[in-house]
Amino acid sequence: MKRRDFLTSVVALGVASSLPTAQAEVINGGQPWEPGDINTPPAPPRKGGLQYFTQHEFDTVAIIAERFIPADELSLGGQEAGCATFIDRQLAGDYGNAVALYRLGRFVKGTPQQGPQSPLTPAQRYRQGLAALDRATRSQFGKNFIALNPQQQEHILHAMEADRYDLGPQVETKVLFELLLQNVREGFLADPIYGGNKDMTSWKMIGFPGARYDFRDLLAKKGQKLNIIPTSLIDNTL
Protein backbone atom coordinates (compact mmCIF):
# COMPACT_ATOMS: atom_id res chain seq x y z
CA MET A 1 0.00 0.00 0.00
CA LYS A 2 1.30 3.44 -0.89
CA ARG A 3 2.02 5.78 1.98
CA ARG A 4 -0.62 8.29 0.92
CA ASP A 5 -3.31 5.60 0.65
CA PHE A 6 -2.25 4.15 4.00
CA LEU A 7 -2.41 7.49 5.79
CA THR A 8 -5.79 8.25 4.25
CA SER A 9 -7.21 4.92 5.40
CA VAL A 10 -5.81 5.39 8.91
CA VAL A 11 -7.37 8.84 9.24
CA ALA A 12 -10.71 7.56 7.96
CA LEU A 13 -10.63 4.65 10.40
CA GLY A 14 -9.82 6.97 13.29
CA VAL A 15 -12.68 9.30 12.46
CA ALA A 16 -15.13 6.43 12.05
CA SER A 17 -14.13 4.85 15.38
CA SER A 18 -14.61 8.15 17.21
CA LEU A 19 -18.17 8.76 15.99
CA PRO A 20 -20.97 8.12 18.49
CA THR A 21 -23.29 5.21 17.81
CA ALA A 22 -26.59 6.37 16.32
CA GLN A 23 -29.93 4.65 16.51
CA ALA A 24 -31.21 4.13 12.96
CA GLU A 25 -34.91 3.96 12.28
CA VAL A 26 -36.17 1.47 9.71
CA ILE A 27 -39.02 2.75 7.57
CA ASN A 28 -41.29 0.29 5.81
CA GLY A 29 -44.12 0.77 3.34
CA GLY A 30 -42.76 3.78 1.44
CA GLN A 31 -41.25 7.09 2.34
CA PRO A 32 -43.04 9.28 4.91
CA TRP A 33 -43.71 12.10 2.47
CA GLU A 34 -46.77 13.94 1.24
CA PRO A 35 -47.02 16.16 -1.85
CA GLY A 36 -46.41 19.79 -0.99
CA ASP A 37 -44.62 18.91 2.24
CA ILE A 38 -41.58 21.20 1.87
CA ASN A 39 -40.06 22.63 5.03
CA THR A 40 -37.63 25.17 3.58
CA PRO A 41 -38.39 25.87 -0.08
CA PRO A 42 -36.81 28.83 -1.86
CA ALA A 43 -38.76 32.04 -1.53
CA PRO A 44 -41.36 32.33 -4.31
CA PRO A 45 -40.52 34.94 -6.96
CA ARG A 46 -41.56 38.47 -6.19
CA LYS A 47 -43.99 39.81 -8.74
CA GLY A 48 -42.82 42.92 -10.54
CA GLY A 49 -40.01 45.34 -9.83
CA LEU A 50 -36.26 45.07 -10.20
CA GLN A 51 -33.94 44.09 -7.38
CA TYR A 52 -30.57 45.22 -8.77
CA PHE A 53 -30.68 46.31 -12.40
CA THR A 54 -31.81 49.69 -13.61
CA GLN A 55 -34.53 49.41 -16.24
CA HIS A 56 -32.04 50.15 -19.01
CA GLU A 57 -29.61 47.49 -17.72
CA PHE A 58 -32.46 44.99 -17.49
CA ASP A 59 -33.59 45.71 -21.06
CA THR A 60 -30.02 45.35 -22.33
CA VAL A 61 -29.52 41.98 -20.65
CA ALA A 62 -32.91 40.79 -21.93
CA ILE A 63 -31.91 41.62 -25.51
CA ILE A 64 -28.56 39.87 -25.07
CA ALA A 65 -30.41 36.81 -23.73
CA GLU A 66 -32.59 36.81 -26.83
CA ARG A 67 -29.53 36.97 -29.09
CA PHE A 68 -28.02 34.01 -27.19
CA ILE A 69 -31.25 31.98 -27.18
CA PRO A 70 -33.62 33.11 -29.94
CA ALA A 71 -37.22 31.95 -29.83
CA ASP A 72 -38.20 29.15 -32.19
CA GLU A 73 -40.81 26.41 -32.54
CA LEU A 74 -39.20 24.43 -29.70
CA SER A 75 -39.20 26.97 -26.88
CA LEU A 76 -39.43 30.58 -25.81
CA GLY A 77 -36.41 32.78 -26.37
CA GLY A 78 -34.12 34.00 -23.63
CA GLN A 79 -35.95 37.30 -23.30
CA GLU A 80 -39.48 35.95 -22.87
CA ALA A 81 -38.22 33.04 -20.75
CA GLY A 82 -37.17 35.57 -18.10
CA CYS A 83 -33.39 35.18 -18.12
CA ALA A 84 -32.89 38.86 -17.27
CA THR A 85 -35.23 38.52 -14.29
CA PHE A 86 -33.25 35.52 -13.07
CA ILE A 87 -29.97 37.43 -13.38
CA ASP A 88 -31.40 40.52 -11.67
CA ARG A 89 -32.37 38.47 -8.62
CA GLN A 90 -29.07 36.62 -8.51
CA LEU A 91 -27.10 39.86 -8.64
CA ALA A 92 -29.12 41.26 -5.75
CA GLY A 93 -28.19 38.29 -3.55
CA ASP A 94 -25.19 36.29 -2.41
CA TYR A 95 -24.04 35.43 -5.92
CA GLY A 96 -23.99 39.04 -7.04
CA ASN A 97 -22.10 40.08 -3.92
CA ALA A 98 -19.57 37.23 -4.28
CA VAL A 99 -20.00 36.17 -0.65
CA ALA A 100 -18.49 32.74 -1.35
CA LEU A 101 -15.34 34.08 -3.04
CA TYR A 102 -12.06 35.25 -1.57
CA ARG A 103 -11.77 38.96 -2.29
CA LEU A 104 -9.11 40.35 0.03
CA GLY A 105 -6.38 40.42 -2.64
CA ARG A 106 -3.65 40.65 -3.77
CA PHE A 107 -5.13 40.34 -7.30
CA VAL A 108 -2.79 39.37 -10.12
CA LYS A 109 -3.99 38.56 -13.63
CA GLY A 110 -3.51 34.83 -14.17
CA THR A 111 -4.12 32.30 -16.90
CA PRO A 112 -7.59 31.77 -18.40
CA GLN A 113 -7.80 28.47 -16.49
CA GLN A 114 -7.52 30.36 -13.19
CA GLY A 115 -10.63 32.39 -13.84
CA PRO A 116 -11.13 36.11 -13.22
CA GLN A 117 -8.65 37.66 -10.79
CA SER A 118 -10.42 40.81 -9.74
CA PRO A 119 -11.80 42.56 -6.65
CA LEU A 120 -15.07 43.14 -8.52
CA THR A 121 -18.20 41.19 -7.63
CA PRO A 122 -20.45 39.81 -10.40
CA ALA A 123 -22.90 42.64 -9.70
CA GLN A 124 -20.13 45.22 -10.13
CA ARG A 125 -18.93 43.51 -13.31
CA TYR A 126 -22.41 43.81 -14.80
CA ARG A 127 -22.81 47.48 -13.90
CA GLN A 128 -19.37 48.39 -15.19
CA GLY A 129 -19.54 46.14 -18.24
CA LEU A 130 -22.99 47.17 -19.47
CA ALA A 131 -22.06 50.85 -19.19
CA ALA A 132 -18.85 50.20 -21.13
CA LEU A 133 -20.81 48.32 -23.80
CA ASP A 134 -23.09 51.30 -24.36
CA ARG A 135 -20.13 53.70 -24.51
CA ALA A 136 -18.48 51.50 -27.15
CA THR A 137 -21.60 51.23 -29.33
CA ARG A 138 -22.33 54.95 -29.03
CA SER A 139 -18.78 55.64 -30.18
CA GLN A 140 -19.15 53.26 -33.14
CA PHE A 141 -22.82 53.69 -34.11
CA GLY A 142 -24.07 56.70 -32.16
CA LYS A 143 -26.57 54.46 -30.32
CA ASN A 144 -26.82 52.33 -27.19
CA PHE A 145 -26.61 48.56 -27.68
CA ILE A 146 -30.35 47.95 -27.41
CA ALA A 147 -31.03 50.52 -30.16
CA LEU A 148 -28.95 48.59 -32.71
CA ASN A 149 -30.55 46.14 -35.12
CA PRO A 150 -30.28 42.40 -34.37
CA GLN A 151 -27.53 41.85 -36.94
CA GLN A 152 -25.37 44.58 -35.39
CA GLN A 153 -25.99 43.21 -31.91
CA GLU A 154 -25.00 39.71 -32.96
CA HIS A 155 -21.89 41.00 -34.68
CA ILE A 156 -20.80 42.76 -31.48
CA LEU A 157 -21.48 39.69 -29.34
CA HIS A 158 -19.43 37.52 -31.70
CA ALA A 159 -16.60 40.05 -31.47
CA MET A 160 -16.85 40.04 -27.68
CA GLU A 161 -16.68 36.26 -27.63
CA ALA A 162 -13.50 36.39 -29.71
CA ASP A 163 -12.12 39.15 -27.43
CA ARG A 164 -11.97 41.55 -30.37
CA TYR A 165 -14.30 44.29 -29.12
CA ASP A 166 -12.68 47.00 -27.02
CA LEU A 167 -14.76 47.97 -24.00
CA GLY A 168 -12.10 50.15 -22.46
CA PRO A 169 -9.25 49.58 -20.03
CA GLN A 170 -11.43 48.71 -17.04
CA VAL A 171 -13.42 45.87 -18.64
CA GLU A 172 -12.17 42.47 -19.73
CA THR A 173 -14.37 41.91 -22.77
CA LYS A 174 -14.19 38.13 -22.97
CA VAL A 175 -14.73 37.76 -19.20
CA LEU A 176 -17.87 39.89 -19.45
CA PHE A 177 -19.13 37.88 -22.42
CA GLU A 178 -18.58 34.56 -20.65
CA LEU A 179 -20.32 35.85 -17.52
CA LEU A 180 -23.34 36.92 -19.56
CA LEU A 181 -23.47 33.60 -21.42
CA GLN A 182 -23.14 31.54 -18.25
CA ASN A 183 -25.87 33.44 -16.42
CA VAL A 184 -28.27 33.42 -19.36
CA ARG A 185 -27.87 29.64 -19.62
CA GLU A 186 -28.52 29.30 -15.90
CA GLY A 187 -31.62 31.45 -16.10
CA PHE A 188 -32.96 29.49 -19.05
CA LEU A 189 -32.49 26.10 -17.36
CA ALA A 190 -33.06 26.85 -13.66
CA ASP A 191 -36.23 26.11 -11.74
CA PRO A 192 -38.82 28.84 -12.50
CA ILE A 193 -38.95 29.71 -8.81
CA TYR A 194 -35.77 31.71 -9.40
CA GLY A 195 -37.39 33.93 -12.02
CA GLY A 196 -36.37 32.39 -15.36
CA ASN A 197 -37.44 29.37 -17.43
CA LYS A 198 -40.96 30.72 -17.81
CA ASP A 199 -43.58 27.98 -18.02
CA MET A 200 -40.69 25.49 -17.71
CA THR A 201 -40.07 26.09 -21.41
CA SER A 202 -36.53 24.66 -21.45
CA TRP A 203 -37.52 21.61 -19.40
CA LYS A 204 -40.35 20.81 -21.79
CA MET A 205 -37.98 21.23 -24.72
CA ILE A 206 -35.37 18.76 -23.41
CA GLY A 207 -37.75 16.41 -21.60
CA PHE A 208 -36.48 17.16 -18.09
CA PRO A 209 -39.03 16.17 -15.42
CA GLY A 210 -38.04 18.88 -12.97
CA ALA A 211 -38.41 18.65 -9.20
CA ARG A 212 -40.25 15.35 -9.26
CA TYR A 213 -40.03 13.36 -6.04
CA ASP A 214 -40.83 9.82 -7.14
CA PHE A 215 -40.49 7.81 -10.36
CA ARG A 216 -41.67 4.43 -9.08
CA ASP A 217 -44.89 4.60 -11.08
CA LEU A 218 -42.81 4.83 -14.27
CA LEU A 219 -40.30 2.03 -13.68
CA ALA A 220 -42.30 -0.52 -15.66
CA LYS A 221 -42.60 1.70 -18.74
CA LYS A 222 -39.32 0.71 -20.35
CA GLY A 223 -38.80 1.89 -23.90
CA GLN A 224 -41.97 3.98 -23.83
CA LYS A 225 -42.33 7.70 -24.30
CA LEU A 226 -43.22 8.96 -20.85
CA ASN A 227 -44.56 12.46 -21.66
CA ILE A 228 -43.89 13.62 -18.11
CA ILE A 229 -45.23 17.06 -17.29
CA PRO A 230 -42.36 18.90 -15.52
CA THR A 231 -42.76 19.88 -11.89
CA SER A 232 -41.34 23.11 -10.46
CA LEU A 233 -40.54 23.90 -6.84
CA ILE A 234 -42.89 26.81 -7.24
CA ASP A 235 -45.79 24.33 -7.54
CA ASN A 236 -45.26 23.39 -3.90
CA THR A 237 -45.17 26.93 -2.53
CA LEU A 238 -48.41 28.33 -3.92
Short mmCIF file of the C-alpha atoms (twelve columns), coordinates in Angstrom:
data_MODEL
# 
_entry.id   MODEL 
# 
loop_
_atom_site.group_PDB 
_atom_site.id 
_atom_site.type_symbol 
_atom_site.label_atom_id 
_atom_site.label_alt_id 
_atom_site.label_comp_id 
_atom_site.label_asym_id 
_atom_site.label_seq_id 
_atom_site.Cartn_x 
_atom_site.Cartn_y 
_atom_site.Cartn_z 
_atom_site.pdbx_PDB_model_num 
ATOM 1   C CA . MET A 1   0.000   0.000  0.000   1 
ATOM 2   C CA . LYS A 2   1.296   3.444  -0.892  1 
ATOM 3   C CA . ARG A 3   2.018   5.781  1.976   1 
ATOM 4   C CA . ARG A 4   -0.618  8.289  0.925   1 
ATOM 5   C CA . ASP A 5   -3.306  5.599  0.650   1 
ATOM 6   C CA . PHE A 6   -2.254  4.150  3.999   1 
ATOM 7   C CA . LEU A 7   -2.409  7.488  5.794   1 
ATOM 8   C CA . THR A 8   -5.789  8.247  4.255   1 
ATOM 9   C CA . SER A 9   -7.215  4.921  5.397   1 
ATOM 10  C CA . VAL A 10  -5.812  5.386  8.913   1 
ATOM 11  C CA . VAL A 11  -7.372  8.837  9.237   1 
ATOM 12  C CA . ALA A 12  -10.710 7.560  7.960   1 
ATOM 13  C CA . LEU A 13  -10.627 4.649  10.402  1 
ATOM 14  C CA . GLY A 14  -9.815  6.969  13.287  1 
ATOM 15  C CA . VAL A 15  -12.684 9.297  12.460  1 
ATOM 16  C CA . ALA A 16  -15.128 6.426  12.054  1 
ATOM 17  C CA . SER A 17  -14.135 4.853  15.379  1 
ATOM 18  C CA . SER A 18  -14.611 8.150  17.212  1 
ATOM 19  C CA . LEU A 19  -18.165 8.756  15.993  1 
ATOM 20  C CA . PRO A 20  -20.972 8.119  18.486  1 
ATOM 21  C CA . THR A 21  -23.287 5.212  17.810  1 
ATOM 22  C CA . ALA A 22  -26.592 6.374  16.324  1 
ATOM 23  C CA . GLN A 23  -29.929 4.653  16.510  1 
ATOM 24  C CA . ALA A 24  -31.210 4.131  12.965  1 
ATOM 25  C CA . GLU A 25  -34.914 3.959  12.277  1 
ATOM 26  C CA . VAL A 26  -36.165 1.468  9.713   1 
ATOM 27  C CA . ILE A 27  -39.021 2.750  7.573   1 
ATOM 28  C CA . ASN A 28  -41.293 0.294  5.810   1 
ATOM 29  C CA . GLY A 29  -44.116 0.774  3.336   1 
ATOM 30  C CA . GLY A 30  -42.764 3.784  1.435   1 
ATOM 31  C CA . GLN A 31  -41.246 7.090  2.340   1 
ATOM 32  C CA . PRO A 32  -43.038 9.281  4.907   1 
ATOM 33  C CA . TRP A 33  -43.706 12.105 2.473   1 
ATOM 34  C CA . GLU A 34  -46.766 13.938 1.236   1 
ATOM 35  C CA . PRO A 35  -47.023 16.159 -1.855  1 
ATOM 36  C CA . GLY A 36  -46.411 19.790 -0.995  1 
ATOM 37  C CA . ASP A 37  -44.619 18.910 2.243   1 
ATOM 38  C CA . ILE A 38  -41.583 21.196 1.874   1 
ATOM 39  C CA . ASN A 39  -40.061 22.631 5.032   1 
ATOM 40  C CA . THR A 40  -37.633 25.172 3.581   1 
ATOM 41  C CA . PRO A 41  -38.389 25.868 -0.085  1 
ATOM 42  C CA . PRO A 42  -36.805 28.835 -1.859  1 
ATOM 43  C CA . ALA A 43  -38.763 32.035 -1.531  1 
ATOM 44  C CA . PRO A 44  -41.363 32.333 -4.308  1 
ATOM 45  C CA . PRO A 45  -40.517 34.941 -6.955  1 
ATOM 46  C CA . ARG A 46  -41.560 38.470 -6.188  1 
ATOM 47  C CA . LYS A 47  -43.991 39.810 -8.735  1 
ATOM 48  C CA . GLY A 48  -42.815 42.917 -10.542 1 
ATOM 49  C CA . GLY A 49  -40.011 45.336 -9.826  1 
ATOM 50  C CA . LEU A 50  -36.261 45.073 -10.203 1 
ATOM 51  C CA . GLN A 51  -33.940 44.088 -7.377  1 
ATOM 52  C CA . TYR A 52  -30.570 45.216 -8.766  1 
ATOM 53  C CA . PHE A 53  -30.683 46.312 -12.404 1 
ATOM 54  C CA . THR A 54  -31.812 49.692 -13.606 1 
ATOM 55  C CA . GLN A 55  -34.525 49.405 -16.239 1 
ATOM 56  C CA . HIS A 56  -32.035 50.147 -19.005 1 
ATOM 57  C CA . GLU A 57  -29.611 47.493 -17.722 1 
ATOM 58  C CA . PHE A 58  -32.461 44.987 -17.490 1 
ATOM 59  C CA . ASP A 59  -33.593 45.711 -21.061 1 
ATOM 60  C CA . THR A 60  -30.020 45.353 -22.334 1 
ATOM 61  C CA . VAL A 61  -29.518 41.975 -20.646 1 
ATOM 62  C CA . ALA A 62  -32.912 40.790 -21.927 1 
ATOM 63  C CA . ILE A 63  -31.912 41.618 -25.512 1 
ATOM 64  C CA . ILE A 64  -28.560 39.866 -25.068 1 
ATOM 65  C CA . ALA A 65  -30.408 36.812 -23.725 1 
ATOM 66  C CA . GLU A 66  -32.587 36.807 -26.835 1 
ATOM 67  C CA . ARG A 67  -29.529 36.968 -29.086 1 
ATOM 68  C CA . PHE A 68  -28.022 34.010 -27.194 1 
ATOM 69  C CA . ILE A 69  -31.254 31.981 -27.175 1 
ATOM 70  C CA . PRO A 70  -33.622 33.107 -29.936 1 
ATOM 71  C CA . ALA A 71  -37.222 31.949 -29.832 1 
ATOM 72  C CA . ASP A 72  -38.203 29.149 -32.189 1 
ATOM 73  C CA . GLU A 73  -40.810 26.411 -32.537 1 
ATOM 74  C CA . LEU A 74  -39.203 24.432 -29.701 1 
ATOM 75  C CA . SER A 75  -39.196 26.973 -26.880 1 
ATOM 76  C CA . LEU A 76  -39.428 30.578 -25.809 1 
ATOM 77  C CA . GLY A 77  -36.405 32.778 -26.374 1 
ATOM 78  C CA . GLY A 78  -34.118 33.998 -23.628 1 
ATOM 79  C CA . GLN A 79  -35.953 37.303 -23.304 1 
ATOM 80  C CA . GLU A 80  -39.479 35.947 -22.865 1 
ATOM 81  C CA . ALA A 81  -38.216 33.037 -20.745 1 
ATOM 82  C CA . GLY A 82  -37.171 35.573 -18.105 1 
ATOM 83  C CA . CYS A 83  -33.392 35.179 -18.122 1 
ATOM 84  C CA . ALA A 84  -32.890 38.860 -17.272 1 
ATOM 85  C CA . THR A 85  -35.229 38.525 -14.289 1 
ATOM 86  C CA . PHE A 86  -33.253 35.518 -13.075 1 
ATOM 87  C CA . ILE A 87  -29.972 37.435 -13.378 1 
ATOM 88  C CA . ASP A 88  -31.402 40.524 -11.673 1 
ATOM 89  C CA . ARG A 89  -32.373 38.466 -8.616  1 
ATOM 90  C CA . GLN A 90  -29.072 36.625 -8.510  1 
ATOM 91  C CA . LEU A 91  -27.097 39.864 -8.641  1 
ATOM 92  C CA . ALA A 92  -29.124 41.259 -5.746  1 
ATOM 93  C CA . GLY A 93  -28.193 38.285 -3.550  1 
ATOM 94  C CA . ASP A 94  -25.188 36.293 -2.410  1 
ATOM 95  C CA . TYR A 95  -24.041 35.434 -5.923  1 
ATOM 96  C CA . GLY A 96  -23.992 39.045 -7.042  1 
ATOM 97  C CA . ASN A 97  -22.100 40.081 -3.921  1 
ATOM 98  C CA . ALA A 98  -19.573 37.227 -4.276  1 
ATOM 99  C CA . VAL A 99  -20.003 36.171 -0.654  1 
ATOM 100 C CA . ALA A 100 -18.486 32.735 -1.352  1 
ATOM 101 C CA . LEU A 101 -15.344 34.082 -3.043  1 
ATOM 102 C CA . TYR A 102 -12.055 35.245 -1.568  1 
ATOM 103 C CA . ARG A 103 -11.771 38.962 -2.287  1 
ATOM 104 C CA . LEU A 104 -9.109  40.346 0.026   1 
ATOM 105 C CA . GLY A 105 -6.384  40.417 -2.644  1 
ATOM 106 C CA . ARG A 106 -3.651  40.646 -3.769  1 
ATOM 107 C CA . PHE A 107 -5.127  40.345 -7.300  1 
ATOM 108 C CA . VAL A 108 -2.792  39.366 -10.119 1 
ATOM 109 C CA . LYS A 109 -3.992  38.559 -13.626 1 
ATOM 110 C CA . GLY A 110 -3.505  34.834 -14.173 1 
ATOM 111 C CA . THR A 111 -4.118  32.297 -16.901 1 
ATOM 112 C CA . PRO A 112 -7.587  31.774 -18.400 1 
ATOM 113 C CA . GLN A 113 -7.800  28.469 -16.489 1 
ATOM 114 C CA . GLN A 114 -7.515  30.358 -13.195 1 
ATOM 115 C CA . GLY A 115 -10.631 32.392 -13.842 1 
ATOM 116 C CA . PRO A 116 -11.133 36.110 -13.216 1 
ATOM 117 C CA . GLN A 117 -8.647  37.655 -10.790 1 
ATOM 118 C CA . SER A 118 -10.419 40.813 -9.737  1 
ATOM 119 C CA . PRO A 119 -11.798 42.556 -6.655  1 
ATOM 120 C CA . LEU A 120 -15.067 43.145 -8.521  1 
ATOM 121 C CA . THR A 121 -18.200 41.195 -7.631  1 
ATOM 122 C CA . PRO A 122 -20.453 39.814 -10.398 1 
ATOM 123 C CA . ALA A 123 -22.901 42.642 -9.696  1 
ATOM 124 C CA . GLN A 124 -20.135 45.218 -10.126 1 
ATOM 125 C CA . ARG A 125 -18.934 43.506 -13.308 1 
ATOM 126 C CA . TYR A 126 -22.415 43.810 -14.798 1 
ATOM 127 C CA . ARG A 127 -22.806 47.481 -13.904 1 
ATOM 128 C CA . GLN A 128 -19.374 48.391 -15.185 1 
ATOM 129 C CA . GLY A 129 -19.543 46.137 -18.242 1 
ATOM 130 C CA . LEU A 130 -22.990 47.167 -19.473 1 
ATOM 131 C CA . ALA A 131 -22.062 50.851 -19.186 1 
ATOM 132 C CA . ALA A 132 -18.852 50.196 -21.128 1 
ATOM 133 C CA . LEU A 133 -20.807 48.318 -23.803 1 
ATOM 134 C CA . ASP A 134 -23.086 51.305 -24.357 1 
ATOM 135 C CA . ARG A 135 -20.127 53.697 -24.513 1 
ATOM 136 C CA . ALA A 136 -18.482 51.503 -27.149 1 
ATOM 137 C CA . THR A 137 -21.604 51.228 -29.326 1 
ATOM 138 C CA . ARG A 138 -22.328 54.952 -29.031 1 
ATOM 139 C CA . SER A 139 -18.785 55.637 -30.177 1 
ATOM 140 C CA . GLN A 140 -19.153 53.261 -33.136 1 
ATOM 141 C CA . PHE A 141 -22.816 53.695 -34.114 1 
ATOM 142 C CA . GLY A 142 -24.074 56.696 -32.161 1 
ATOM 143 C CA . LYS A 143 -26.572 54.458 -30.317 1 
ATOM 144 C CA . ASN A 144 -26.817 52.333 -27.190 1 
ATOM 145 C CA . PHE A 145 -26.606 48.562 -27.677 1 
ATOM 146 C CA . ILE A 146 -30.348 47.955 -27.408 1 
ATOM 147 C CA . ALA A 147 -31.029 50.525 -30.164 1 
ATOM 148 C CA . LEU A 148 -28.950 48.589 -32.710 1 
ATOM 149 C CA . ASN A 149 -30.553 46.139 -35.119 1 
ATOM 150 C CA . PRO A 150 -30.281 42.405 -34.372 1 
ATOM 151 C CA . GLN A 151 -27.526 41.851 -36.945 1 
ATOM 152 C CA . GLN A 152 -25.371 44.581 -35.393 1 
ATOM 153 C CA . GLN A 153 -25.992 43.209 -31.908 1 
ATOM 154 C CA . GLU A 154 -24.999 39.709 -32.956 1 
ATOM 155 C CA . HIS A 155 -21.886 41.002 -34.683 1 
ATOM 156 C CA . ILE A 156 -20.800 42.762 -31.482 1 
ATOM 157 C CA . LEU A 157 -21.482 39.693 -29.337 1 
ATOM 158 C CA . HIS A 158 -19.426 37.522 -31.701 1 
ATOM 159 C CA . ALA A 159 -16.600 40.052 -31.472 1 
ATOM 160 C CA . MET A 160 -16.849 40.041 -27.678 1 
ATOM 161 C CA . GLU A 161 -16.682 36.259 -27.635 1 
ATOM 162 C CA . ALA A 162 -13.495 36.392 -29.713 1 
ATOM 163 C CA . ASP A 163 -12.120 39.149 -27.426 1 
ATOM 164 C CA . ARG A 164 -11.975 41.551 -30.367 1 
ATOM 165 C CA . TYR A 165 -14.304 44.295 -29.120 1 
ATOM 166 C CA . ASP A 166 -12.675 46.999 -27.019 1 
ATOM 167 C CA . LEU A 167 -14.756 47.971 -23.999 1 
ATOM 168 C CA . GLY A 168 -12.098 50.150 -22.460 1 
ATOM 169 C CA . PRO A 169 -9.246  49.576 -20.033 1 
ATOM 170 C CA . GLN A 170 -11.426 48.710 -17.045 1 
ATOM 171 C CA . VAL A 171 -13.425 45.873 -18.635 1 
ATOM 172 C CA . GLU A 172 -12.168 42.467 -19.730 1 
ATOM 173 C CA . THR A 173 -14.365 41.912 -22.768 1 
ATOM 174 C CA . LYS A 174 -14.193 38.131 -22.967 1 
ATOM 175 C CA . VAL A 175 -14.730 37.759 -19.202 1 
ATOM 176 C CA . LEU A 176 -17.872 39.886 -19.446 1 
ATOM 177 C CA . PHE A 177 -19.133 37.883 -22.420 1 
ATOM 178 C CA . GLU A 178 -18.582 34.563 -20.647 1 
ATOM 179 C CA . LEU A 179 -20.319 35.850 -17.518 1 
ATOM 180 C CA . LEU A 180 -23.338 36.916 -19.558 1 
ATOM 181 C CA . LEU A 181 -23.468 33.605 -21.424 1 
ATOM 182 C CA . GLN A 182 -23.144 31.542 -18.249 1 
ATOM 183 C CA . ASN A 183 -25.875 33.443 -16.416 1 
ATOM 184 C CA . VAL A 184 -28.272 33.418 -19.363 1 
ATOM 185 C CA . ARG A 185 -27.869 29.638 -19.624 1 
ATOM 186 C CA . GLU A 186 -28.517 29.300 -15.899 1 
ATOM 187 C CA . GLY A 187 -31.623 31.455 -16.101 1 
ATOM 188 C CA . PHE A 188 -32.962 29.489 -19.050 1 
ATOM 189 C CA . LEU A 189 -32.488 26.102 -17.362 1 
ATOM 190 C CA . ALA A 190 -33.056 26.850 -13.656 1 
ATOM 191 C CA . ASP A 191 -36.231 26.113 -11.739 1 
ATOM 192 C CA . PRO A 192 -38.817 28.838 -12.497 1 
ATOM 193 C CA . ILE A 193 -38.945 29.714 -8.811  1 
ATOM 194 C CA . TYR A 194 -35.774 31.712 -9.400  1 
ATOM 195 C CA . GLY A 195 -37.387 33.934 -12.024 1 
ATOM 196 C CA . GLY A 196 -36.369 32.390 -15.363 1 
ATOM 197 C CA . ASN A 197 -37.438 29.369 -17.425 1 
ATOM 198 C CA . LYS A 198 -40.962 30.725 -17.809 1 
ATOM 199 C CA . ASP A 199 -43.585 27.976 -18.021 1 
ATOM 200 C CA . MET A 200 -40.685 25.486 -17.709 1 
ATOM 201 C CA . THR A 201 -40.074 26.091 -21.412 1 
ATOM 202 C CA . SER A 202 -36.530 24.664 -21.451 1 
ATOM 203 C CA . TRP A 203 -37.520 21.609 -19.397 1 
ATOM 204 C CA . LYS A 204 -40.347 20.813 -21.794 1 
ATOM 205 C CA . MET A 205 -37.981 21.229 -24.723 1 
ATOM 206 C CA . ILE A 206 -35.365 18.765 -23.411 1 
ATOM 207 C CA . GLY A 207 -37.752 16.409 -21.604 1 
ATOM 208 C CA . PHE A 208 -36.477 17.162 -18.094 1 
ATOM 209 C CA . PRO A 209 -39.031 16.165 -15.419 1 
ATOM 210 C CA . GLY A 210 -38.045 18.883 -12.971 1 
ATOM 211 C CA . ALA A 211 -38.406 18.648 -9.199  1 
ATOM 212 C CA . ARG A 212 -40.250 15.346 -9.263  1 
ATOM 213 C CA . TYR A 213 -40.030 13.360 -6.044  1 
ATOM 214 C CA . ASP A 214 -40.831 9.823  -7.136  1 
ATOM 215 C CA . PHE A 215 -40.485 7.815  -10.362 1 
ATOM 216 C CA . ARG A 216 -41.675 4.433  -9.081  1 
ATOM 217 C CA . ASP A 217 -44.887 4.596  -11.078 1 
ATOM 218 C CA . LEU A 218 -42.814 4.830  -14.273 1 
ATOM 219 C CA . LEU A 219 -40.302 2.035  -13.681 1 
ATOM 220 C CA . ALA A 220 -42.301 -0.522 -15.660 1 
ATOM 221 C CA . LYS A 221 -42.597 1.704  -18.742 1 
ATOM 222 C CA . LYS A 222 -39.322 0.709  -20.345 1 
ATOM 223 C CA . GLY A 223 -38.800 1.894  -23.902 1 
ATOM 224 C CA . GLN A 224 -41.971 3.978  -23.830 1 
ATOM 225 C CA . LYS A 225 -42.327 7.701  -24.301 1 
ATOM 226 C CA . LEU A 226 -43.219 8.961  -20.854 1 
ATOM 227 C CA . ASN A 227 -44.559 12.458 -21.658 1 
ATOM 228 C CA . ILE A 228 -43.888 13.620 -18.112 1 
ATOM 229 C CA . ILE A 229 -45.228 17.061 -17.291 1 
ATOM 230 C CA . PRO A 230 -42.358 18.895 -15.520 1 
ATOM 231 C CA . THR A 231 -42.756 19.883 -11.894 1 
ATOM 232 C CA . SER A 232 -41.343 23.108 -10.465 1 
ATOM 233 C CA . LEU A 233 -40.535 23.899 -6.842  1 
ATOM 234 C CA . ILE A 234 -42.886 26.805 -7.241  1 
ATOM 235 C CA . ASP A 235 -45.789 24.334 -7.543  1 
ATOM 236 C CA . ASN A 236 -45.256 23.395 -3.896  1 
ATOM 237 C CA . THR A 237 -45.171 26.930 -2.529  1 
ATOM 238 C CA . LEU A 238 -48.411 28.326 -3.918  1 
# 
